[in-house]
Short mmCIF file of C-alpha atoms in Angstrom, two decimals:
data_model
loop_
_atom_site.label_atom_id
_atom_site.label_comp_id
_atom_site.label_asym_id
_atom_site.label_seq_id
_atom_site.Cartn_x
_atom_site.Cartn_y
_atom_site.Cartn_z
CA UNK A 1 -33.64 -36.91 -20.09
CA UNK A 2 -34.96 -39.85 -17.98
CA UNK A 3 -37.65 -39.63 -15.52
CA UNK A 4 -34.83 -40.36 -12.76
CA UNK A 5 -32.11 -37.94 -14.13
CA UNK A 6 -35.41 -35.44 -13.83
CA UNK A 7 -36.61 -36.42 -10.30
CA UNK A 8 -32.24 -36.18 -9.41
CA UNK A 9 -32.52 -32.61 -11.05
CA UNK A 10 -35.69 -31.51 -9.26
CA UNK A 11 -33.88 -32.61 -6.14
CA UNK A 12 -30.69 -31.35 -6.67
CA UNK A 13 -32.25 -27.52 -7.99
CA UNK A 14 -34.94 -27.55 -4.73
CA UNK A 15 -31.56 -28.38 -2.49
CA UNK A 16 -29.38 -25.36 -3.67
CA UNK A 17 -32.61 -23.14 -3.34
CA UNK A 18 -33.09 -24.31 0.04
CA UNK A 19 -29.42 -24.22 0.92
CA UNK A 20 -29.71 -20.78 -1.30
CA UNK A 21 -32.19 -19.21 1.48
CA UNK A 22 -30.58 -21.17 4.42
CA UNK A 23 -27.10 -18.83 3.29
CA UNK A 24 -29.74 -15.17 2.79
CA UNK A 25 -31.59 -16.25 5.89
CA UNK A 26 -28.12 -16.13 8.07
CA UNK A 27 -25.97 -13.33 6.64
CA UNK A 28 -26.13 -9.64 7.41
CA UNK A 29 -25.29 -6.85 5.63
CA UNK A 30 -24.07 -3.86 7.15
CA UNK A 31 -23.82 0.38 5.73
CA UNK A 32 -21.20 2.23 8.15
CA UNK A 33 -18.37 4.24 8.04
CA UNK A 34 -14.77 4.75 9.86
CA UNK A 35 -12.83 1.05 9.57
CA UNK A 36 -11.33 1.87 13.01
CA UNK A 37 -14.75 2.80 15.09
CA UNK A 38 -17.93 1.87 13.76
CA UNK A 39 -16.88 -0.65 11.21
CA UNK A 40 -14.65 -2.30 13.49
CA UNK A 41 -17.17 -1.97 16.22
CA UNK A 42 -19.81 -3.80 14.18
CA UNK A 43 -17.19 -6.59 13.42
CA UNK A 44 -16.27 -6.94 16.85
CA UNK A 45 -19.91 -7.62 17.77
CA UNK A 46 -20.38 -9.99 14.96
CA UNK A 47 -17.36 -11.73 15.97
CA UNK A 48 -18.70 -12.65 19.70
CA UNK A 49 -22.23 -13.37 18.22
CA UNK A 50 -20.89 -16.27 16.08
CA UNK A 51 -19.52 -17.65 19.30
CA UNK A 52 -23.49 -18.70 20.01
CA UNK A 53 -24.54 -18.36 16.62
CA UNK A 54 -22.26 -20.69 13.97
CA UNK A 55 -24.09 -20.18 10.97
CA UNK A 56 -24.01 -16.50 11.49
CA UNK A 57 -22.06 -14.69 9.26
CA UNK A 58 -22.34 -10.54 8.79
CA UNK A 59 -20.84 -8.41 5.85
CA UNK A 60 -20.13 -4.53 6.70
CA UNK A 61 -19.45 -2.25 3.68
CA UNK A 62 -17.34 0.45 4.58
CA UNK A 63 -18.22 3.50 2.83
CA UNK A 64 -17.87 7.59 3.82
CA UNK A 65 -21.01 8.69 6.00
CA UNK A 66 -22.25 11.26 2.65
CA UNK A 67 -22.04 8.27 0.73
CA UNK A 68 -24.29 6.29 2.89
CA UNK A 69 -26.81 9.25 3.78
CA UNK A 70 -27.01 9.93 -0.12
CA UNK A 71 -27.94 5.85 -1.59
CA UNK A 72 -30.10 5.81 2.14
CA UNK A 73 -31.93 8.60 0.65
CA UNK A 74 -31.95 7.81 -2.82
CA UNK A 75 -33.46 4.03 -2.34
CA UNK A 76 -35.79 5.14 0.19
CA UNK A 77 -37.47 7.70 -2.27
CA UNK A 78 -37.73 5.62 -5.13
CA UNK A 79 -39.11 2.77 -3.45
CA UNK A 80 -36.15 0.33 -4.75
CA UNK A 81 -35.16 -1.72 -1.65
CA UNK A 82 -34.04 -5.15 -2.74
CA UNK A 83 -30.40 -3.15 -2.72
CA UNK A 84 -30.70 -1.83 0.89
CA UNK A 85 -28.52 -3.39 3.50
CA UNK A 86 -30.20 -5.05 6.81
CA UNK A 87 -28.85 -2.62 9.15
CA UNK A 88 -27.40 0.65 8.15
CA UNK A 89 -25.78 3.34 10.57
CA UNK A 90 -27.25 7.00 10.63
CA UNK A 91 -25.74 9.87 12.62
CA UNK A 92 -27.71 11.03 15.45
CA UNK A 93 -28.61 14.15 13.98
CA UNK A 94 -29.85 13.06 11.20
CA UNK A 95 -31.97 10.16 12.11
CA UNK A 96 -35.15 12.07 12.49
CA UNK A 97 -34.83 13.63 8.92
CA UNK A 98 -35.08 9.75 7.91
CA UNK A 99 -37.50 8.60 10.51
CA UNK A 100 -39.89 11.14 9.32
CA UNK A 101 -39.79 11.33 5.68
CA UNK A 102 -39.49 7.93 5.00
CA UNK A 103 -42.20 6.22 7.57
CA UNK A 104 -42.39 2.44 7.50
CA UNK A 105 -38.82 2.37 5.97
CA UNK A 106 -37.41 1.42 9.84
CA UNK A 107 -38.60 -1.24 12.17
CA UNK A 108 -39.77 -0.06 15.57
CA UNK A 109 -37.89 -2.23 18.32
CA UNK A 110 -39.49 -1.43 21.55
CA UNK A 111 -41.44 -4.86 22.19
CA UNK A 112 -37.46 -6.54 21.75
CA UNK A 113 -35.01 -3.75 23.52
CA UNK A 114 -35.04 -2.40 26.90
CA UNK A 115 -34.30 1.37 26.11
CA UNK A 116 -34.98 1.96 29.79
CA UNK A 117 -30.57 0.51 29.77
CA UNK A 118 -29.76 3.51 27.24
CA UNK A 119 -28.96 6.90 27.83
CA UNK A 120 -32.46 9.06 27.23
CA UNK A 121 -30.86 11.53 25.16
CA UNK A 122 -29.98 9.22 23.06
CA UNK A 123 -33.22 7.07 23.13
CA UNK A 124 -35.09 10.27 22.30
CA UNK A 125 -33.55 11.14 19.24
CA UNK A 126 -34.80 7.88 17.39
CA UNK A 127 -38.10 7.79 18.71
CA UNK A 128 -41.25 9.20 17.30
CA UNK A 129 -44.61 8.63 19.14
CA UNK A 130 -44.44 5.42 20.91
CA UNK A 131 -42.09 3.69 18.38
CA UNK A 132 -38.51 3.80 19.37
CA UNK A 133 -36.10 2.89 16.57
CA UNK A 134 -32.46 1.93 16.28
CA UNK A 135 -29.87 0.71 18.48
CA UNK A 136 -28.41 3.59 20.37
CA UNK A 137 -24.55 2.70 19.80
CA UNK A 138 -21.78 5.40 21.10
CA UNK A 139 -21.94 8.76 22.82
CA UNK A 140 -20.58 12.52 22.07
CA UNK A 141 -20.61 13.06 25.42
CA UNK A 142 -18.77 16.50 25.85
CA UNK A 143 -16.07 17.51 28.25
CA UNK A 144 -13.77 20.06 28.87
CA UNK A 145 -10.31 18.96 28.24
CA UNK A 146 -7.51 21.43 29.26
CA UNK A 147 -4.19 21.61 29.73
CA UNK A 148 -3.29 21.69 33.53
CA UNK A 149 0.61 22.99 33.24
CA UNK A 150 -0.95 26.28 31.51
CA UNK A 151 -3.85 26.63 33.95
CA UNK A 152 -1.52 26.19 36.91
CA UNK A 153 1.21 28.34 35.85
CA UNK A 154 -2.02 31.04 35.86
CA UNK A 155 -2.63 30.19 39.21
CA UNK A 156 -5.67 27.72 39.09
CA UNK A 157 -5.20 24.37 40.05
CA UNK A 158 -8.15 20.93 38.87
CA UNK A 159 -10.30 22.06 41.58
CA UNK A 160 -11.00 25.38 40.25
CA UNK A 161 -11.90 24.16 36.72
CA UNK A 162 -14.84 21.79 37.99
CA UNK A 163 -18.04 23.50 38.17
CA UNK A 164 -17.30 26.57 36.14
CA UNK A 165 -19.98 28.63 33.98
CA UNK A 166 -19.03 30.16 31.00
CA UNK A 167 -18.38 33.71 32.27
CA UNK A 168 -15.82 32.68 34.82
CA UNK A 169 -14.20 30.06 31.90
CA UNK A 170 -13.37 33.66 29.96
CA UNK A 171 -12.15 35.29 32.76
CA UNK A 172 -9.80 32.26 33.79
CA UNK A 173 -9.16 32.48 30.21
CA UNK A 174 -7.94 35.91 30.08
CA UNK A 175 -5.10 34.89 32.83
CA UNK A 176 -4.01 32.11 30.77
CA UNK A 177 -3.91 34.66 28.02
CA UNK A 178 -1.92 37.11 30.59
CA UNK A 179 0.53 34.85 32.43
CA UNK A 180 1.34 32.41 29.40
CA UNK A 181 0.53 33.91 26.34
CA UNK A 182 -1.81 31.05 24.95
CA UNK A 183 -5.34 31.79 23.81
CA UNK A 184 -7.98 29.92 25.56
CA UNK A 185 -9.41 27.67 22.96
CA UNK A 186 -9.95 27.83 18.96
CA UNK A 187 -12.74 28.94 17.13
CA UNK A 188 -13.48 28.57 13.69
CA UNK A 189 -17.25 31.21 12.95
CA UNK A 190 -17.75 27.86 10.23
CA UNK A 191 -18.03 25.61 12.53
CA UNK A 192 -21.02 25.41 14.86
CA UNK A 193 -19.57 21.87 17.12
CA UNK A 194 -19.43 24.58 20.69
CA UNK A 195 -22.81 26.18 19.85
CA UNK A 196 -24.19 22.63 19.48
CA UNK A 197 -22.65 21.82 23.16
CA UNK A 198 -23.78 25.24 24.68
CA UNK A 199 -27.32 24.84 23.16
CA UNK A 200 -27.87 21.79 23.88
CA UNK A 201 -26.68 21.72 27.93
CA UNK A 202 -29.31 24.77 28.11
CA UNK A 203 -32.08 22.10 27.57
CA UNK A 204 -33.01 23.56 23.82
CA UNK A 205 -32.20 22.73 20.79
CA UNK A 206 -33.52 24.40 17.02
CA UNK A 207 -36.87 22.67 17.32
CA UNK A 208 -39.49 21.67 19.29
CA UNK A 209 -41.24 18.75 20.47
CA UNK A 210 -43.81 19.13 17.39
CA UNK A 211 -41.16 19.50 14.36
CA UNK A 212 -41.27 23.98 14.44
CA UNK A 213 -38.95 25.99 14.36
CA UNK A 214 -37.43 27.35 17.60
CA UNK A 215 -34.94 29.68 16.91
CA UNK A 216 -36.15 33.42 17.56
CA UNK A 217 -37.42 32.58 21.08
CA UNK A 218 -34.84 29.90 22.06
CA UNK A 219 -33.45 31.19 25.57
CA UNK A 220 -30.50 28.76 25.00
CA UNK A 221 -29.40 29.57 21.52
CA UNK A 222 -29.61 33.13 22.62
CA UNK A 223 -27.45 32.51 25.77
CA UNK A 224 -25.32 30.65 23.42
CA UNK A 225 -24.72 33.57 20.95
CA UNK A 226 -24.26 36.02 23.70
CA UNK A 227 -21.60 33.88 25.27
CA UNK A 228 -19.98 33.14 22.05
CA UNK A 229 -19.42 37.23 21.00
CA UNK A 230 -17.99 37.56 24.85
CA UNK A 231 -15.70 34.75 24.29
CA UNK A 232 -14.90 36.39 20.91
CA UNK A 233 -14.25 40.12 22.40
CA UNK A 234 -12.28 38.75 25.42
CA UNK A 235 -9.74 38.19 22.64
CA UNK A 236 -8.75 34.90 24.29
CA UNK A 237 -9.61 32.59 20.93
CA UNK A 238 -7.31 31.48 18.24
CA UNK A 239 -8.94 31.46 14.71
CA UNK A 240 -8.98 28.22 13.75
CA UNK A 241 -10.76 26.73 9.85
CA UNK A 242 -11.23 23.48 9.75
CA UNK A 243 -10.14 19.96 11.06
CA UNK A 244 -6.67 20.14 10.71
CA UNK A 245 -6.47 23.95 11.44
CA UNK A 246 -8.50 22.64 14.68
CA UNK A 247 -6.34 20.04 16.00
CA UNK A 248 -2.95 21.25 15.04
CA UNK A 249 -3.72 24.13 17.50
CA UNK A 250 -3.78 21.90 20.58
CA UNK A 251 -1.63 19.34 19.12
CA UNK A 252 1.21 22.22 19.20
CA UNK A 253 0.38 23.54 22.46
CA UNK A 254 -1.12 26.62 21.08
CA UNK A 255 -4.45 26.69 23.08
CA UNK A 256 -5.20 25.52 26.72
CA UNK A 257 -9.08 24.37 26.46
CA UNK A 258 -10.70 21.85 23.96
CA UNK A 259 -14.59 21.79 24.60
CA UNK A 260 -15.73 18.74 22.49
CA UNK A 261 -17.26 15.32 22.22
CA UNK A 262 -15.13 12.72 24.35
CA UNK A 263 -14.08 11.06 20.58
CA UNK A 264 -11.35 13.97 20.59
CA UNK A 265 -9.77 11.97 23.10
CA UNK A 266 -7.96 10.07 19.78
CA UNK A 267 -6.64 13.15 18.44
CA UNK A 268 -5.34 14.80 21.89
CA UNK A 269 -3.49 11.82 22.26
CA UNK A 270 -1.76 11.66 19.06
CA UNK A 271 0.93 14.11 20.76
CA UNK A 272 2.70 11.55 23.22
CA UNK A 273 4.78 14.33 24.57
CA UNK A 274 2.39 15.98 26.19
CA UNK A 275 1.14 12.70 28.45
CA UNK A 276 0.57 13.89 31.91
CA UNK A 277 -0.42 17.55 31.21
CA UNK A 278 -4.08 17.20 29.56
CA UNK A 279 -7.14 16.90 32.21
CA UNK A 280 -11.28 16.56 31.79
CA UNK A 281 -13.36 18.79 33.48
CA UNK A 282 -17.49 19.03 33.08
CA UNK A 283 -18.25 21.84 30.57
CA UNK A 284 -19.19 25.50 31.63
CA UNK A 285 -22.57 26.16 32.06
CA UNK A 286 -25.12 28.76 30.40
CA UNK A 287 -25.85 31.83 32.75
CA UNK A 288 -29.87 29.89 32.26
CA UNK A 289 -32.07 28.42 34.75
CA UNK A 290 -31.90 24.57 34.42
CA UNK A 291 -28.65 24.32 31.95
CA UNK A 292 -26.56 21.45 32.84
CA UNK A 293 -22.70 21.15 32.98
CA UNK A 294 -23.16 17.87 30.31
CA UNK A 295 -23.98 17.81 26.54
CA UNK A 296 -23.09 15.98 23.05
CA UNK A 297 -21.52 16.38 20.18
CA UNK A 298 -22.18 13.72 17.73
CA UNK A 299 -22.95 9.79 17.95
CA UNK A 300 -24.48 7.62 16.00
CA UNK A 301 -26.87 4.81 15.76
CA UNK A 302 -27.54 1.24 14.21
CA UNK A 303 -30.92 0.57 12.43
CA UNK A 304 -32.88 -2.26 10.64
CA UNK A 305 -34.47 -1.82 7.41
CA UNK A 306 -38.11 -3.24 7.51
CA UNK A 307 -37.31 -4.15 3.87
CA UNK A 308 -35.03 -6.75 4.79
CA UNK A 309 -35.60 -10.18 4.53
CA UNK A 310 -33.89 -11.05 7.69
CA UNK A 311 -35.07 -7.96 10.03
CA UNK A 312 -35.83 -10.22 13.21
CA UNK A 313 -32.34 -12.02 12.55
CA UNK A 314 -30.90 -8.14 12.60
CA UNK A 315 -32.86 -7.21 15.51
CA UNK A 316 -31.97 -10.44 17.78
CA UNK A 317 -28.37 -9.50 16.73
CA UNK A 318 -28.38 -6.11 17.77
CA UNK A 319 -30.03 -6.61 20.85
CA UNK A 320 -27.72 -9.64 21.89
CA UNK A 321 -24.87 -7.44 21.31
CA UNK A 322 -25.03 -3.77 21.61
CA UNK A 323 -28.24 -3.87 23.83
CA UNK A 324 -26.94 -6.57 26.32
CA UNK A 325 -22.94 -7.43 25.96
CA UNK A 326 -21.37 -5.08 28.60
CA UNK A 327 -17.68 -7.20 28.43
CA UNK A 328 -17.82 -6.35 24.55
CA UNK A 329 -18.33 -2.53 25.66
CA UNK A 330 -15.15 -2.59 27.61
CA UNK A 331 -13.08 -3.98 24.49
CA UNK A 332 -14.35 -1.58 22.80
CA UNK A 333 -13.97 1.39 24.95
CA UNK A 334 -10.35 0.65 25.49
CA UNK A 335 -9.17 -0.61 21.67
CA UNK A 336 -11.32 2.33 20.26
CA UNK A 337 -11.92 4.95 22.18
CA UNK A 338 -16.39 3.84 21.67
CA UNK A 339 -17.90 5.06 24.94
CA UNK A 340 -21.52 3.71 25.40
CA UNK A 341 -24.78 4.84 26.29
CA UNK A 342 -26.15 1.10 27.50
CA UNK A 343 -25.56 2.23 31.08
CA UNK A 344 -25.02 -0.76 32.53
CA UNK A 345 -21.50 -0.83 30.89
CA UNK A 346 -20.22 2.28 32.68
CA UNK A 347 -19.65 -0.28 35.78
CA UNK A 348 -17.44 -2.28 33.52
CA UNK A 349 -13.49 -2.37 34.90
CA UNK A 350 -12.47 -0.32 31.90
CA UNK A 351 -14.06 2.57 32.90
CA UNK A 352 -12.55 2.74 36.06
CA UNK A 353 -9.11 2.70 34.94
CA UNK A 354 -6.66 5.65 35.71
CA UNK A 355 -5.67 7.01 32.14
CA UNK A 356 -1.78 8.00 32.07
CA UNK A 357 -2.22 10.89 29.64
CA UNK A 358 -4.70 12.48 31.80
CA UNK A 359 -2.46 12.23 35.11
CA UNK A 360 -4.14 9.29 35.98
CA UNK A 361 -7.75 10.28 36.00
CA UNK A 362 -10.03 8.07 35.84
CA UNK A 363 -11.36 9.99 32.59
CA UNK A 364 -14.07 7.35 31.20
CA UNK A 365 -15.59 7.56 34.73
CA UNK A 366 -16.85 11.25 35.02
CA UNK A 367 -17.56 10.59 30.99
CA UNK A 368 -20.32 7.81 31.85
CA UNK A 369 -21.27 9.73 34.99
CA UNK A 370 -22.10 12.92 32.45
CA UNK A 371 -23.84 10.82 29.48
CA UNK A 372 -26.45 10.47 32.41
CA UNK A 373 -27.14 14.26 32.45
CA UNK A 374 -27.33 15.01 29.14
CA UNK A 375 -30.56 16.90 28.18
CA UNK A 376 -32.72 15.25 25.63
CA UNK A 377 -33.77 17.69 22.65
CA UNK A 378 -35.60 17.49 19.55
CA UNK A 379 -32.64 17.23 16.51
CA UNK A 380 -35.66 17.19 14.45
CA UNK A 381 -34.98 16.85 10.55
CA UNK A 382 -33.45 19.68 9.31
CA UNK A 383 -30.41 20.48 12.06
CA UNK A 384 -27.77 20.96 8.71
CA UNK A 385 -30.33 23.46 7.42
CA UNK A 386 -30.11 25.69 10.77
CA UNK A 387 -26.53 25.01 11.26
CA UNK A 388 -25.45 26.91 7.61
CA UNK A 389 -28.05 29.38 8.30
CA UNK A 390 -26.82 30.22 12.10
CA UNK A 391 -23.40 29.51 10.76
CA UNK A 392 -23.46 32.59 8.03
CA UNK A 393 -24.80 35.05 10.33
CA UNK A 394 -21.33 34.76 13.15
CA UNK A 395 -19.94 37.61 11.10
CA UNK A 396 -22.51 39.70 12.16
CA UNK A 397 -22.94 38.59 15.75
CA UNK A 398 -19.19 39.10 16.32
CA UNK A 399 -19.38 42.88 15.02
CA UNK A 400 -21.90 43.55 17.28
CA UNK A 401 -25.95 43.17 15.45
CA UNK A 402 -28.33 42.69 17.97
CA UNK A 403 -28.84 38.66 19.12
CA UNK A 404 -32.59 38.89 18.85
CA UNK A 405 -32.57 40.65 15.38
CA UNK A 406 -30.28 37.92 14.34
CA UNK A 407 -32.07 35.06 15.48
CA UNK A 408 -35.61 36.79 14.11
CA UNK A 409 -34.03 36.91 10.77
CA UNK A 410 -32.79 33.30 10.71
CA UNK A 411 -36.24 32.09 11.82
CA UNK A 412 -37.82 33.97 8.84
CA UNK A 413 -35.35 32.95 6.45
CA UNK A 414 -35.92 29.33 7.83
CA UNK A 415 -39.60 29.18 7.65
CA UNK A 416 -39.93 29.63 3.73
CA UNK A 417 -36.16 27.31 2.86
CA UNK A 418 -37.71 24.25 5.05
CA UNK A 419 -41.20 24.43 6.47
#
């Protein structure tokens, strides 16, 4: 080879590296899961960021949330990173489980986003110390949807639904029972999505502020039991096991109440016949000094990998779009159902439209009003842990073992499994 066909070859391989990093420099990769919320979320953000940015391009892989939380945890341990995506998607609950066994593994983002815009629930939960981590993307905000023909042919008209505790939501729901036949709500003892709600509107959750335990003296998990085995013996439930079992209850008409996360909103809808009967009330209190009428039930969050090679590119994106971009929040709410927690968006137009289905309440309104009130708790790292534990011991609550020796055994049982 000649001296100039080298020097052209030298050129020409230092270009296509150059061009090589120019290409890893600009593109994204994304972990999430759910094509039609988060994934199309993400897209939808990437989309409006190329608008500004033309050599931006952003790659989500779609993959089920286990699948993601399992290579997450895998990479992480082993120390292999050069596979890990720039921004993966972790589920509120379990963010502190990653946050604290894998330190360093996340960057910290407080000297680029204003967290003071964000729901402080949700800032709290991916925050340890001083270091606040993650985007804070949608809310679980919890409501209590209920079927207004059934509640008024009992005799109780919107008014009467609106700042309710729990003890006056089982007698209302024994008249339902009465005057219509219909139970009150489902209830399935494996699932623990309305202790979650209760607990958490009581201002506790199954830790504390340090990482222990709380469970045996936790006022609000206690209150939460209680109210759960009065619920149970006012015989005003239908027994419900899993997601289908759950939603084919009030997708038939079978039950008047749904107490969830305001992403149910999807699935009550599904039944177009029943447009105009469904309303949103805030959630029944705990009998407890302090509780709130507002909670959550799920959410997640986007983070950066400090591994990545294009982490400030990630974190620029982010905060462009899901930290600032209150017009893509709108879209978003309305195509998909995604309510925020970057407060500034609630005073969008979209969520002061009169929803049809709901009668023409203006249901995304009193949502963004309650994501305000939510009371921040430690998930800590082990919340699936405590959730099968509480979860196998609703037999015996329901025929009739003592709360406190419950929850003293569950601590105990806790202490040697995960501490």
């Amino acid at each position: 080879m000649t001296t100039k066909n080298k020097i052209t070859t030298l050129l020409l391989s230092t270009s296509l590296s150059l061009a090589s990093c120019a290409i890893a420099a600009e593109e994204l990769t994304v972990w999430a899961w759910d094509p039609n919320f988060n994934v199309a979320a993400m897209n939808e953000a990437a989309s409006r960021y190329q608008q500004t940015h033309a050599d931006f391009s952003l790659t989500v892989m779609d993959s089920g949330k286990e699948d993601i939380e399992q290579k997450l945890h895998t990479m992480l341990a082993s120390g292999i990173t050069n596979s890990l995506p720039d921004i993966v998607l972790i589920e509120d609950y379990n963010a502190q489980k990653f946050l604290q066994a894998y330190p360093g593994s996340f960057a910290p983002m407080q000297d680029t986003v204003d967290y003071s815009q964000f729901a402080p629930y949700k800032v709290g939960v991916m925050s340890i110390d001083k270091n606040v981590y993650g985007i804070p993307f949608d809310s679980g905000v919890a409501g209590l949807f209920y079927r207004s023909d059934y509640l008024s042919q009992a005799g109780y008209s919107e008014q009467d639904m609106q700042n309710l505790d729990w003890d006056q939501f089982i007698e209302i729901g024994k008249q339902v029972k009465q005057k219509t036949g219909v139970n009150m709500l489902t209830y399935d003892i494996n699932d623990v999505v309305l202790p979650h709600i209760m607990m958490q509107s009581g201002g506790e959750w199954f830790f504390k502020e340090d990482g222990s335990l709380n469970i045996a003296d936790n006022q609000a998990l206690k209150e939460t039991l209680l109210t759960i085995k009065k619920i149970n013996d006012a015989k005003i439930v239908r027994p419900t096991s899993g997601w289908s079992s759950f939603v084919g209850a009030f997708n038939a008409g079978q039950v008047a109440t749904v107490t969830s996360g305001v992403w149910i909103i999807g699935s009550i809808k599904s039944v177009e016949e029943q447009a105009g009967k469904w309303r949103v009330a805030p959630i029944p209190r705990l009998k407890l000094e302090g509780a709130k009428q507002a909670s959550n039930q799920g959410g997640s969050s986007w983070y950066v990998l400090n591994a990545s090679a294009n982490k400030q590119a990630a974190i620029e994106f982010l905060n462009a779009t899901f930290a600032h971009d209150t017009d893509m929040y709108q879209k978003l709410l309305l195509e998909r159902g995604a309510l925020a927690t970057y407060l500034p968006a609630s005073s969008g137009a979209a969520y002061a439209e009169e929803a049809p289905f709901f009668g023409g309440q203006k249901v995304f309104q009193d949502f963004a009003k309650w994501v305000g009130e939510i009371p921040q708790v430690q998930y800590g790292m082990f919340t699936q842990e405590v959730d099968n534990a509480i979860a196998a011991e609703i037999p015996a609550l329901l025929k009739g073992e003592p709360v406190d020796e419950i929850l003293k055994r569950v601590e105990n049982n806790l202490k040697y499994q995960i501490m």
